[in-house]
Coordinates of C-alpha atoms and ligand atoms in Angstrom, one line a residue:
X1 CA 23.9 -9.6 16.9
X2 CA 23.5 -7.4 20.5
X3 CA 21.9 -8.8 23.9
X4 CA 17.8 -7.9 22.9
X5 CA 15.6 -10.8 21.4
X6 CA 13.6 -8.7 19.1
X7 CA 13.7 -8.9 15.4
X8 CA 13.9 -5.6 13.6
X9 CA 13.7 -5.1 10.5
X10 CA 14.4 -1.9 8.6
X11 CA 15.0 -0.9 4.6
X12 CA 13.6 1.8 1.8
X13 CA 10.0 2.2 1.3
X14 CA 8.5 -0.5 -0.5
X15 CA 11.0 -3.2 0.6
X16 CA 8.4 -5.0 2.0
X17 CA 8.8 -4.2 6.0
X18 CA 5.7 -4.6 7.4
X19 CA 3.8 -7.3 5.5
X20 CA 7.1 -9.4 6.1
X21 CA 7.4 -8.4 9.2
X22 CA 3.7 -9.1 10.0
X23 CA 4.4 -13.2 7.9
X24 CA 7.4 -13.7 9.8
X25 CA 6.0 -12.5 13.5
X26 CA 2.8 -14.6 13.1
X27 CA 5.4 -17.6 12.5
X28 CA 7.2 -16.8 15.0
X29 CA 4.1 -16.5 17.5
X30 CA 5.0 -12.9 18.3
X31 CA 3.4 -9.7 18.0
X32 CA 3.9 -7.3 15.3
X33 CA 5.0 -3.3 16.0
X34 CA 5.3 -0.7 13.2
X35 CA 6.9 2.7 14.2
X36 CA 4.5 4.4 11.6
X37 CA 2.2 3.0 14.0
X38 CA 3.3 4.2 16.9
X39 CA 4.1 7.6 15.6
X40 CA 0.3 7.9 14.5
X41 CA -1.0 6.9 17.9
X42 CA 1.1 9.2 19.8
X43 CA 0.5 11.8 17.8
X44 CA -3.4 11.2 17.0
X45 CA -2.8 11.7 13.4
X46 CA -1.8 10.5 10.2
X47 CA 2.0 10.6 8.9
X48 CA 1.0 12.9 5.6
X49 CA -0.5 15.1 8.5
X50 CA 2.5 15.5 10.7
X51 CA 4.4 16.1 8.0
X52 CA 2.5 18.8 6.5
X53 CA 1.7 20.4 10.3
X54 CA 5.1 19.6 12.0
X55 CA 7.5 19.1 9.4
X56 CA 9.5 16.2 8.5
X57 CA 11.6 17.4 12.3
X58 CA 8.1 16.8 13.9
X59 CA 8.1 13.2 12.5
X60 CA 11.3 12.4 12.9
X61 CA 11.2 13.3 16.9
X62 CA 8.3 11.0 17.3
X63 CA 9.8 8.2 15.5
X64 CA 12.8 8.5 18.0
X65 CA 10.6 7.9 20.9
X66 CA 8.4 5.2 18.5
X67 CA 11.9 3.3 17.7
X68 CA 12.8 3.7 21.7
X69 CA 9.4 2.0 23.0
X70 CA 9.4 -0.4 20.3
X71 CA 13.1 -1.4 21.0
X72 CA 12.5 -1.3 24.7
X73 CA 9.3 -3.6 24.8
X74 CA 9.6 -6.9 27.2
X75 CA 8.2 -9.1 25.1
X76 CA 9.8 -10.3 22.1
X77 CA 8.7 -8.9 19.2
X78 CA 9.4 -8.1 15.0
X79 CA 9.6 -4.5 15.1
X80 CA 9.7 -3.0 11.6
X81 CA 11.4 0.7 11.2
X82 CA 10.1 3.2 9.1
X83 CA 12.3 3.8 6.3
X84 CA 14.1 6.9 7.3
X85 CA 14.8 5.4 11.3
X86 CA 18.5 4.2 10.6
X87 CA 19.6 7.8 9.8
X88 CA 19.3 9.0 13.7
X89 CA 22.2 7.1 15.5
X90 CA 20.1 7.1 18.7
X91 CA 17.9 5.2 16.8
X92 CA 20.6 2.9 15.3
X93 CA 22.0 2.3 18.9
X94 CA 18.5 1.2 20.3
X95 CA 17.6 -0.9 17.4
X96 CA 21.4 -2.1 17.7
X97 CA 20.3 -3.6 21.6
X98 CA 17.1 -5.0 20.4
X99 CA 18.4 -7.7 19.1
X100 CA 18.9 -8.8 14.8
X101 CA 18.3 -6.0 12.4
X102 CA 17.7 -7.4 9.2
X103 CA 17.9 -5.1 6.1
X104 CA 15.2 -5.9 3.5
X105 CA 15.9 -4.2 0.4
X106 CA 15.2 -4.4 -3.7
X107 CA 16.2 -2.9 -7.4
X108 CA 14.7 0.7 -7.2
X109 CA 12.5 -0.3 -9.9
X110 CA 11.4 -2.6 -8.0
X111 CA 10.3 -0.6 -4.9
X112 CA 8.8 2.0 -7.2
X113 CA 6.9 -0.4 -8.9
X114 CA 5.8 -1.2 -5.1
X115 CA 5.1 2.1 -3.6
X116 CA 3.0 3.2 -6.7
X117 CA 2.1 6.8 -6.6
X118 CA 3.5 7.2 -3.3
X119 CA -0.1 7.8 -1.1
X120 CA 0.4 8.3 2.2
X121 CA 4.5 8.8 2.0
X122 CA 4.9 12.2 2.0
X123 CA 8.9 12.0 1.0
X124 CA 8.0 10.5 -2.3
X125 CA 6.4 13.9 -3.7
X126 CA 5.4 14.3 -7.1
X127 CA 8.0 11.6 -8.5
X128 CA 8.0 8.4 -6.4
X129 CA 10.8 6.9 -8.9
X130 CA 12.7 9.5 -8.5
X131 CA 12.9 10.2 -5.1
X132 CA 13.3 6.4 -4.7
X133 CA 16.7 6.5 -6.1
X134 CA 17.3 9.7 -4.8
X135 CA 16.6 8.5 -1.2
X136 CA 18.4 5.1 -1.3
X137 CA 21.9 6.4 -2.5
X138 CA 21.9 8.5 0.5
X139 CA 20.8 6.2 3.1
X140 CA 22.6 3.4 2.1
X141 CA 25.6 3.7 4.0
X142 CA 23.1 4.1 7.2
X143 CA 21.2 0.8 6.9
X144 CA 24.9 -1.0 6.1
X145 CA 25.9 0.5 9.4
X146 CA 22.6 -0.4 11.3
X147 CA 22.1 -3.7 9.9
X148 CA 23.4 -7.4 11.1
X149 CA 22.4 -9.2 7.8
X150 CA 20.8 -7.6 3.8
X151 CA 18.0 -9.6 2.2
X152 CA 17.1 -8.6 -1.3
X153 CA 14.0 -9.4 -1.9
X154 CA 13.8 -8.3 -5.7
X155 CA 13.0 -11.5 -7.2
X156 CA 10.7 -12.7 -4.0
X157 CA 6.9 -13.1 -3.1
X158 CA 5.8 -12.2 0.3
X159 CA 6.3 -15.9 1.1
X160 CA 9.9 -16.2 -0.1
X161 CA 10.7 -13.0 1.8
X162 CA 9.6 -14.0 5.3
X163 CA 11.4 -17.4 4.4
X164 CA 14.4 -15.7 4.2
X165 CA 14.1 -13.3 6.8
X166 CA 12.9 -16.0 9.3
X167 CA 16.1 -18.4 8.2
X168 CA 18.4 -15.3 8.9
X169 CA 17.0 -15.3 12.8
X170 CA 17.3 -18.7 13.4
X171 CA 20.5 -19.0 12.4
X172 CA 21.5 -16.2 14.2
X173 CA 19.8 -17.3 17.2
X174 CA 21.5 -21.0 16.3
X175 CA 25.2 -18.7 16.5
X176 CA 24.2 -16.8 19.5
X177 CA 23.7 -20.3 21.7
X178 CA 26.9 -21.7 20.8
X179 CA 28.7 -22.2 23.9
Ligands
S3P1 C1 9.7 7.2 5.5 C2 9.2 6.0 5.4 C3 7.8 5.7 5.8 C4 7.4 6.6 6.9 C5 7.6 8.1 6.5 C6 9.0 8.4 6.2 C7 11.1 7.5 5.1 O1 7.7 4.3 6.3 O2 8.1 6.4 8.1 O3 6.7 8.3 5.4 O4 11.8 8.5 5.5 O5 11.6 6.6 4.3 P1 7.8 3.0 5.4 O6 9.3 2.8 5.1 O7 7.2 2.0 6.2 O8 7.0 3.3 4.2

């Protein structure tokens, strides 16, 4: 765990980021940031847009500069990354300062089952199993090596996710204050 009090969570698409992230921030009493969301208000546009005017390049800068603000923000937050973040070490660095990153993760059945046809994810193409699988093999080593602690949240409900997630920051915040 670094200096920041944020709680960041990052993973593969379908893993369950952001409606765990949004359980465990209302829990917590904090607000909620999602770097897709960023990068669509900075750029005034969807993400299957930048990616089909810009280029995946296009994204990927504004993600930086989503990850940067998110990571930076006074007030602590649960920040969830977009699934790709971890592979830009400036990224990893900020997220790295923020404060816990938590890896969600799950069988890539299971996050194909959850990412369906793949709308609005334009890295999934034409086979969403497929480039599930494809996707996590390579980034694997990248959310090891930006992550403090792995939840698999395979065999989980929402509930049980944001349970776990929420029991991995306080007892990382329990470690942290011990003198
Ligand atoms: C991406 C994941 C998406 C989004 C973009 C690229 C990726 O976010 O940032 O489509 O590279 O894995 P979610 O992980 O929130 O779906």
């Amino acid at each position: 765990m670094s200096g920041g009090g944020h709680l960041v969570l990052v993973g593969p698409m379908g893993a369950g980021k952001t409606r765990v992230g949004r359980a465990a921030a209302e829990a917590l009493g904090r607000p909620f940031v999602d770097t897709d969301d960023l990068v669509e208000a900075l750029a005034g546009r969807e993400i299957p847009e930048i990616f089909a005017t810009e280029g995946e390049r296009g994204f990927r800068d504004l993600e930086r500069r989503a990850v940067a603000d998110a990571c930076a923000a006074p007030e602590p937050s649960v920040v969830a990354c977009g699934g790709g973040a971890v592979l830009d070490a400036e990224n990893r660095r900020a997220m790295a300062g923020a404060g816990l990153v938590v890896w969600l993760t799950a069988d890539p059945d299971v996050l194909a089952a959850r990412v369906g046809g793949g709308e609005g994810r334009p890295l999934l193409g034409d086979d969403p199993r497929r480039s599930i699988r494809r996707l996590l093999a390579l980034r694997e080593p990248a959310y090891e090596a930006a992550s403090d602690a792995r939840i698999d949240t395979s065999g989980s409900d929402l509930h049980g996710a944001a349970e776990a997630v929420l029991a991995a920051f306080e007892r990382n915040r329990r470690e942290g204050s011990r003198p």
